[in-house]
């Protein structure tokens, strides 16, 4: 995978612990996400994705970190601006629920603001909220890391351990738990029946 060398200059990479980010990236996240808890969540997801990639001996673990770090970069866009940007950049997804718009616009901002153009990283951001059929290791790990981030405030340790042991099996575990949560606790059928999530659940869970 190819990354602009300038991107590496903003990080201190250590293969055995959390990656450190510089003030430029931290300020950029704060200015775009506009919510300190969401910024903390993004960093936590990045660190978790990195550890899962390392634990599973996957190539390019730093790239998993980047996808996790920027997965919510579009959360600070207000609803009106988000709709306008969707009309310009992703009109083919305007039929999806508004809660999903940030994943598409996250891809857009990651390209525009960070300069990441690798489509494997960008797709993991683009589908982290809804999922889709036939997901890559990047897609699965970012989707799961977002859902089981320890900062979400519930005990996700079993799912985290499952992802660390075998991300393929762990992903199916996380996906099934998320499906049950959406069906049983939120009663928000848009979260299950939008075409991307429905495609994902049918493809992997036969539901």
PDB file of C-alpha atoms in Angstrom:
ATOM      1  CA  UNK A   1       0.000   0.000   0.000  1.00  0.00           C
ATOM      2  CA  UNK A   2       1.314   3.438  -0.864  1.00  0.00           C
ATOM      3  CA  UNK A   3       1.013   6.463   1.388  1.00  0.00           C
ATOM      4  CA  UNK A   4       2.297   9.988   1.016  1.00  0.00           C
ATOM      5  CA  UNK A   5       5.491  10.228   3.055  1.00  0.00           C
ATOM      6  CA  UNK A   6       4.164  13.393   4.709  1.00  0.00           C
ATOM      7  CA  UNK A   7       1.526  11.279   6.432  1.00  0.00           C
ATOM      8  CA  UNK A   8       4.150   9.230   8.276  1.00  0.00           C
ATOM      9  CA  UNK A   9       5.769  12.394   9.609  1.00  0.00           C
ATOM     10  CA  UNK A  10       2.744  13.066  11.815  1.00  0.00           C
ATOM     11  CA  UNK A  11       2.997   9.764  13.714  1.00  0.00           C
ATOM     12  CA  UNK A  12       5.388   7.934  16.003  1.00  0.00           C
ATOM     13  CA  UNK A  13       4.916   4.260  15.141  1.00  0.00           C
ATOM     14  CA  UNK A  14       5.701   1.514  17.634  1.00  0.00           C
ATOM     15  CA  UNK A  15       4.736  -2.004  16.652  1.00  0.00           C
ATOM     16  CA  UNK A  16       4.048  -3.096  20.226  1.00  0.00           C
ATOM     17  CA  UNK A  17       2.030  -0.204  21.652  1.00  0.00           C
ATOM     18  CA  UNK A  18      -0.324   2.628  20.797  1.00  0.00           C
ATOM     19  CA  UNK A  19       0.754   4.964  18.020  1.00  0.00           C
ATOM     20  CA  UNK A  20       1.400   8.583  18.971  1.00  0.00           C
ATOM     21  CA  UNK A  21      -0.008  11.400  16.843  1.00  0.00           C
ATOM     22  CA  UNK A  22       1.374  14.917  16.609  1.00  0.00           C
ATOM     23  CA  UNK A  23      -0.398  18.179  17.392  1.00  0.00           C
ATOM     24  CA  UNK A  24      -1.175  18.865  13.723  1.00  0.00           C
ATOM     25  CA  UNK A  25      -3.323  15.740  13.378  1.00  0.00           C
ATOM     26  CA  UNK A  26      -4.861  16.166  16.830  1.00  0.00           C
ATOM     27  CA  UNK A  27      -5.843  19.765  16.044  1.00  0.00           C
ATOM     28  CA  UNK A  28      -7.223  18.727  12.663  1.00  0.00           C
ATOM     29  CA  UNK A  29      -9.387  16.058  14.300  1.00  0.00           C
ATOM     30  CA  UNK A  30     -10.664  18.478  16.916  1.00  0.00           C
ATOM     31  CA  UNK A  31     -11.469  21.136  14.326  1.00  0.00           C
ATOM     32  CA  UNK A  32     -13.322  18.773  12.013  1.00  0.00           C
ATOM     33  CA  UNK A  33     -15.064  16.458  14.485  1.00  0.00           C
ATOM     34  CA  UNK A  34     -15.787  19.300  16.949  1.00  0.00           C
ATOM     35  CA  UNK A  35     -16.410  16.985  19.889  1.00  0.00           C
ATOM     36  CA  UNK A  36     -13.705  15.891  22.327  1.00  0.00           C
ATOM     37  CA  UNK A  37     -15.424  12.601  23.193  1.00  0.00           C
ATOM     38  CA  UNK A  38     -15.741  11.742  19.520  1.00  0.00           C
ATOM     39  CA  UNK A  39     -12.057  12.562  19.000  1.00  0.00           C
ATOM     40  CA  UNK A  40     -11.158  10.261  21.909  1.00  0.00           C
ATOM     41  CA  UNK A  41     -13.376   7.576  20.353  1.00  0.00           C
ATOM     42  CA  UNK A  42     -11.590   7.944  17.009  1.00  0.00           C
ATOM     43  CA  UNK A  43      -8.163   7.548  18.608  1.00  0.00           C
ATOM     44  CA  UNK A  44      -9.391   4.567  20.623  1.00  0.00           C
ATOM     45  CA  UNK A  45     -10.817   2.880  17.524  1.00  0.00           C
ATOM     46  CA  UNK A  46      -7.535   3.486  15.692  1.00  0.00           C
ATOM     47  CA  UNK A  47      -5.505   1.892  18.480  1.00  0.00           C
ATOM     48  CA  UNK A  48      -7.857  -1.085  18.672  1.00  0.00           C
ATOM     49  CA  UNK A  49      -7.793  -1.634  14.903  1.00  0.00           C
ATOM     50  CA  UNK A  50      -3.990  -1.453  14.978  1.00  0.00           C
ATOM     51  CA  UNK A  51      -3.771  -4.059  17.747  1.00  0.00           C
ATOM     52  CA  UNK A  52      -6.202  -6.361  15.952  1.00  0.00           C
ATOM     53  CA  UNK A  53      -4.176  -6.125  12.751  1.00  0.00           C
ATOM     54  CA  UNK A  54      -0.955  -6.878  14.635  1.00  0.00           C
ATOM     55  CA  UNK A  55      -2.502  -9.758  16.553  1.00  0.00           C
ATOM     56  CA  UNK A  56      -3.733 -11.323  13.316  1.00  0.00           C
ATOM     57  CA  UNK A  57      -0.354 -10.835  11.602  1.00  0.00           C
ATOM     58  CA  UNK A  58      -1.914  -8.727   8.858  1.00  0.00           C
ATOM     59  CA  UNK A  59       0.127  -6.608   6.483  1.00  0.00           C
ATOM     60  CA  UNK A  60       0.179  -2.812   6.820  1.00  0.00           C
ATOM     61  CA  UNK A  61      -1.105  -2.497  10.425  1.00  0.00           C
ATOM     62  CA  UNK A  62      -0.456   1.252  10.378  1.00  0.00           C
ATOM     63  CA  UNK A  63      -2.991   1.589   7.569  1.00  0.00           C
ATOM     64  CA  UNK A  64      -5.639  -0.012   9.782  1.00  0.00           C
ATOM     65  CA  UNK A  65      -4.749   2.617  12.364  1.00  0.00           C
ATOM     66  CA  UNK A  66      -5.269   5.410   9.828  1.00  0.00           C
ATOM     67  CA  UNK A  67      -8.660   4.072   8.758  1.00  0.00           C
ATOM     68  CA  UNK A  68      -9.754   3.909  12.382  1.00  0.00           C
ATOM     69  CA  UNK A  69      -8.408   7.351  13.218  1.00  0.00           C
ATOM     70  CA  UNK A  70     -10.296   9.090  10.431  1.00  0.00           C
ATOM     71  CA  UNK A  71     -13.455   6.966  10.305  1.00  0.00           C
ATOM     72  CA  UNK A  72     -15.563   9.660  12.021  1.00  0.00           C
ATOM     73  CA  UNK A  73     -13.822  12.715  10.596  1.00  0.00           C
ATOM     74  CA  UNK A  74     -17.084  13.927   9.019  1.00  0.00           C
ATOM     75  CA  UNK A  75     -19.091  13.798  12.262  1.00  0.00           C
ATOM     76  CA  UNK A  76     -18.690  17.544  12.738  1.00  0.00           C
ATOM     77  CA  UNK A  77     -20.504  18.448   9.523  1.00  0.00           C
ATOM     78  CA  UNK A  78     -23.960  19.881  10.223  1.00  0.00           C
ATOM     79  CA  UNK A  79     -27.014  18.207   8.692  1.00  0.00           C
ATOM     80  CA  UNK A  80     -27.688  20.800   5.995  1.00  0.00           C
ATOM     81  CA  UNK A  81     -24.086  20.881   4.817  1.00  0.00           C
ATOM     82  CA  UNK A  82     -23.943  17.085   4.894  1.00  0.00           C
ATOM     83  CA  UNK A  83     -26.946  16.824   2.591  1.00  0.00           C
ATOM     84  CA  UNK A  84     -25.467  19.379   0.201  1.00  0.00           C
ATOM     85  CA  UNK A  85     -22.143  17.528   0.102  1.00  0.00           C
ATOM     86  CA  UNK A  86     -23.908  14.217  -0.410  1.00  0.00           C
ATOM     87  CA  UNK A  87     -25.767  15.672  -3.384  1.00  0.00           C
ATOM     88  CA  UNK A  88     -22.466  16.762  -4.917  1.00  0.00           C
ATOM     89  CA  UNK A  89     -20.261  13.813  -4.028  1.00  0.00           C
ATOM     90  CA  UNK A  90     -22.443  10.792  -3.234  1.00  0.00           C
ATOM     91  CA  UNK A  91     -25.891  11.320  -4.699  1.00  0.00           C
ATOM     92  CA  UNK A  92     -26.177   7.564  -5.315  1.00  0.00           C
ATOM     93  CA  UNK A  93     -26.374   7.109  -1.529  1.00  0.00           C
ATOM     94  CA  UNK A  94     -28.860   9.879  -0.721  1.00  0.00           C
ATOM     95  CA  UNK A  95     -31.605   7.285  -0.232  1.00  0.00           C
ATOM     96  CA  UNK A  96     -29.806   5.887   2.800  1.00  0.00           C
ATOM     97  CA  UNK A  97     -30.614   7.092   6.342  1.00  0.00           C
ATOM     98  CA  UNK A  98     -28.948  10.367   7.309  1.00  0.00           C
ATOM     99  CA  UNK A  99     -27.006   8.672  10.131  1.00  0.00           C
ATOM    100  CA  UNK A 100     -24.897   6.956   7.477  1.00  0.00           C
ATOM    101  CA  UNK A 101     -23.869  10.094   5.591  1.00  0.00           C
ATOM    102  CA  UNK A 102     -20.794  10.651   7.735  1.00  0.00           C
ATOM    103  CA  UNK A 103     -19.190   7.446   6.495  1.00  0.00           C
ATOM    104  CA  UNK A 104     -19.259   8.593   2.869  1.00  0.00           C
ATOM    105  CA  UNK A 105     -18.246  12.130   3.709  1.00  0.00           C
ATOM    106  CA  UNK A 106     -15.502  10.665   5.883  1.00  0.00           C
ATOM    107  CA  UNK A 107     -13.992   9.137   2.781  1.00  0.00           C
ATOM    108  CA  UNK A 108     -14.235  12.498   1.041  1.00  0.00           C
ATOM    109  CA  UNK A 109     -12.611  14.488   3.880  1.00  0.00           C
ATOM    110  CA  UNK A 110      -9.871  11.916   4.380  1.00  0.00           C
ATOM    111  CA  UNK A 111      -8.875  12.395   0.758  1.00  0.00           C
ATOM    112  CA  UNK A 112      -9.263  16.175   0.782  1.00  0.00           C
ATOM    113  CA  UNK A 113      -7.761  17.033   4.175  1.00  0.00           C
ATOM    114  CA  UNK A 114      -5.331  14.206   4.873  1.00  0.00           C
ATOM    115  CA  UNK A 115      -4.272  13.318   1.357  1.00  0.00           C
ATOM    116  CA  UNK A 116      -4.895   9.586   1.705  1.00  0.00           C
ATOM    117  CA  UNK A 117      -5.830   8.132  -1.663  1.00  0.00           C
ATOM    118  CA  UNK A 118      -5.467   4.410  -1.069  1.00  0.00           C
ATOM    119  CA  UNK A 119      -8.913   3.015  -1.802  1.00  0.00           C
ATOM    120  CA  UNK A 120      -8.582   0.100   0.617  1.00  0.00           C
ATOM    121  CA  UNK A 121      -8.259   2.532   3.519  1.00  0.00           C
ATOM    122  CA  UNK A 122     -10.936   4.823   2.126  1.00  0.00           C
ATOM    123  CA  UNK A 123     -13.453   2.007   1.639  1.00  0.00           C
ATOM    124  CA  UNK A 124     -13.039   0.920   5.254  1.00  0.00           C
ATOM    125  CA  UNK A 125     -14.070   4.449   6.259  1.00  0.00           C
ATOM    126  CA  UNK A 126     -16.788   4.607   3.610  1.00  0.00           C
ATOM    127  CA  UNK A 127     -18.678   1.564   4.908  1.00  0.00           C
ATOM    128  CA  UNK A 128     -17.793   1.447   8.611  1.00  0.00           C
ATOM    129  CA  UNK A 129     -21.271   2.391   9.799  1.00  0.00           C
ATOM    130  CA  UNK A 130     -23.541   0.285   7.582  1.00  0.00           C
ATOM    131  CA  UNK A 131     -21.226  -2.460   6.424  1.00  0.00           C
ATOM    132  CA  UNK A 132     -21.803  -4.069   3.036  1.00  0.00           C
ATOM    133  CA  UNK A 133     -21.460  -7.411   1.292  1.00  0.00           C
ATOM    134  CA  UNK A 134     -18.056  -8.970   0.586  1.00  0.00           C
ATOM    135  CA  UNK A 135     -15.982  -6.867   2.975  1.00  0.00           C
ATOM    136  CA  UNK A 136     -12.180  -6.785   3.072  1.00  0.00           C
ATOM    137  CA  UNK A 137     -10.104  -7.310   6.208  1.00  0.00           C
ATOM    138  CA  UNK A 138      -9.892  -3.522   6.498  1.00  0.00           C
ATOM    139  CA  UNK A 139     -13.662  -3.136   6.196  1.00  0.00           C
ATOM    140  CA  UNK A 140     -14.339  -5.807   8.801  1.00  0.00           C
ATOM    141  CA  UNK A 141     -11.800  -4.601  11.338  1.00  0.00           C
ATOM    142  CA  UNK A 142     -12.835  -0.938  11.180  1.00  0.00           C
ATOM    143  CA  UNK A 143     -16.530  -1.849  11.322  1.00  0.00           C
ATOM    144  CA  UNK A 144     -15.935  -4.053  14.365  1.00  0.00           C
ATOM    145  CA  UNK A 145     -13.487  -1.735  16.121  1.00  0.00           C
ATOM    146  CA  UNK A 146     -16.000   1.090  15.905  1.00  0.00           C
ATOM    147  CA  UNK A 147     -18.762  -1.044  17.401  1.00  0.00           C
ATOM    148  CA  UNK A 148     -16.688  -2.548  20.226  1.00  0.00           C
ATOM    149  CA  UNK A 149     -14.573   0.454  21.188  1.00  0.00           C
ATOM    150  CA  UNK A 150     -14.102   0.245  24.978  1.00  0.00           C
ATOM    151  CA  UNK A 151     -15.008   3.934  25.287  1.00  0.00           C
ATOM    152  CA  UNK A 152     -18.585   3.127  24.270  1.00  0.00           C
ATOM    153  CA  UNK A 153     -19.173   2.214  27.902  1.00  0.00           C
ATOM    154  CA  UNK A 154     -20.307  -1.406  27.773  1.00  0.00           C
ATOM    155  CA  UNK A 155     -18.362  -4.633  28.306  1.00  0.00           C
ATOM    156  CA  UNK A 156     -17.090  -5.525  24.853  1.00  0.00           C
ATOM    157  CA  UNK A 157     -14.109  -7.542  26.117  1.00  0.00           C
ATOM    158  CA  UNK A 158     -15.320 -10.883  24.740  1.00  0.00           C
ATOM    159  CA  UNK A 159     -15.755  -9.435  21.270  1.00  0.00           C
ATOM    160  CA  UNK A 160     -12.400  -7.643  21.455  1.00  0.00           C
ATOM    161  CA  UNK A 161     -10.673 -10.879  22.449  1.00  0.00           C
ATOM    162  CA  UNK A 162     -12.420 -12.700  19.638  1.00  0.00           C
ATOM    163  CA  UNK A 163     -11.193 -10.127  17.124  1.00  0.00           C
ATOM    164  CA  UNK A 164      -7.656 -10.343  18.515  1.00  0.00           C
ATOM    165  CA  UNK A 165      -7.667 -14.132  18.219  1.00  0.00           C
ATOM    166  CA  UNK A 166      -9.213 -14.388  14.745  1.00  0.00           C
ATOM    167  CA  UNK A 167     -10.674 -11.293  13.110  1.00  0.00           C
ATOM    168  CA  UNK A 168     -12.820 -13.291  10.663  1.00  0.00           C
ATOM    169  CA  UNK A 169     -14.642 -15.153  13.430  1.00  0.00           C
ATOM    170  CA  UNK A 170     -14.628 -12.050  15.603  1.00  0.00           C
ATOM    171  CA  UNK A 171     -16.251  -9.987  12.883  1.00  0.00           C
ATOM    172  CA  UNK A 172     -19.136 -12.459  12.580  1.00  0.00           C
ATOM    173  CA  UNK A 173     -19.551 -12.338  16.369  1.00  0.00           C
ATOM    174  CA  UNK A 174     -19.621  -8.525  16.388  1.00  0.00           C
ATOM    175  CA  UNK A 175     -21.929  -8.366  13.393  1.00  0.00           C
ATOM    176  CA  UNK A 176     -24.420 -10.760  14.943  1.00  0.00           C
ATOM    177  CA  UNK A 177     -24.381  -8.886  18.261  1.00  0.00           C
ATOM    178  CA  UNK A 178     -24.894  -5.597  16.447  1.00  0.00           C
ATOM    179  CA  UNK A 179     -27.795  -7.061  14.491  1.00  0.00           C
ATOM    180  CA  UNK A 180     -29.470  -8.236  17.689  1.00  0.00           C
ATOM    181  CA  UNK A 181     -28.894  -4.854  19.324  1.00  0.00           C
ATOM    182  CA  UNK A 182     -30.452  -2.987  16.408  1.00  0.00           C
ATOM    183  CA  UNK A 183     -33.439  -5.328  16.235  1.00  0.00           C
ATOM    184  CA  UNK A 184     -34.142  -5.724  19.938  1.00  0.00           C
ATOM    185  CA  UNK A 185     -33.120  -2.450  21.552  1.00  0.00           C
ATOM    186  CA  UNK A 186     -33.421   0.424  19.117  1.00  0.00           C
ATOM    187  CA  UNK A 187     -36.444  -0.637  17.053  1.00  0.00           C
ATOM    188  CA  UNK A 188     -34.918   1.492  14.323  1.00  0.00           C
ATOM    189  CA  UNK A 189     -35.538  -0.576  11.225  1.00  0.00           C
ATOM    190  CA  UNK A 190     -33.622   1.929   9.094  1.00  0.00           C
ATOM    191  CA  UNK A 191     -30.483   0.703  10.844  1.00  0.00           C
ATOM    192  CA  UNK A 192     -31.184  -2.836   9.646  1.00  0.00           C
ATOM    193  CA  UNK A 193     -33.163  -2.458   6.456  1.00  0.00           C
ATOM    194  CA  UNK A 194     -31.212   0.221   4.610  1.00  0.00           C
ATOM    195  CA  UNK A 195     -29.838  -1.407   1.489  1.00  0.00           C
ATOM    196  CA  UNK A 196     -26.177  -1.557   2.561  1.00  0.00           C
ATOM    197  CA  UNK A 197     -26.796  -2.959   6.050  1.00  0.00           C
ATOM    198  CA  UNK A 198     -29.393  -5.382   4.736  1.00  0.00           C
ATOM    199  CA  UNK A 199     -26.893  -6.532   2.125  1.00  0.00           C
ATOM    200  CA  UNK A 200     -24.262  -7.000   4.842  1.00  0.00           C
ATOM    201  CA  UNK A 201     -26.495  -8.955   7.238  1.00  0.00           C
ATOM    202  CA  UNK A 202     -27.828 -11.174   4.457  1.00  0.00           C
ATOM    203  CA  UNK A 203     -24.374 -11.849   3.046  1.00  0.00           C
ATOM    204  CA  UNK A 204     -22.705 -12.783   6.339  1.00  0.00           C
ATOM    205  CA  UNK A 205     -25.520 -13.831   8.669  1.00  0.00           C
ATOM    206  CA  UNK A 206     -28.166 -14.997   6.174  1.00  0.00           C
ATOM    207  CA  UNK A 207     -30.620 -12.619   7.877  1.00  0.00           C
TER     208      UNK A 207
END
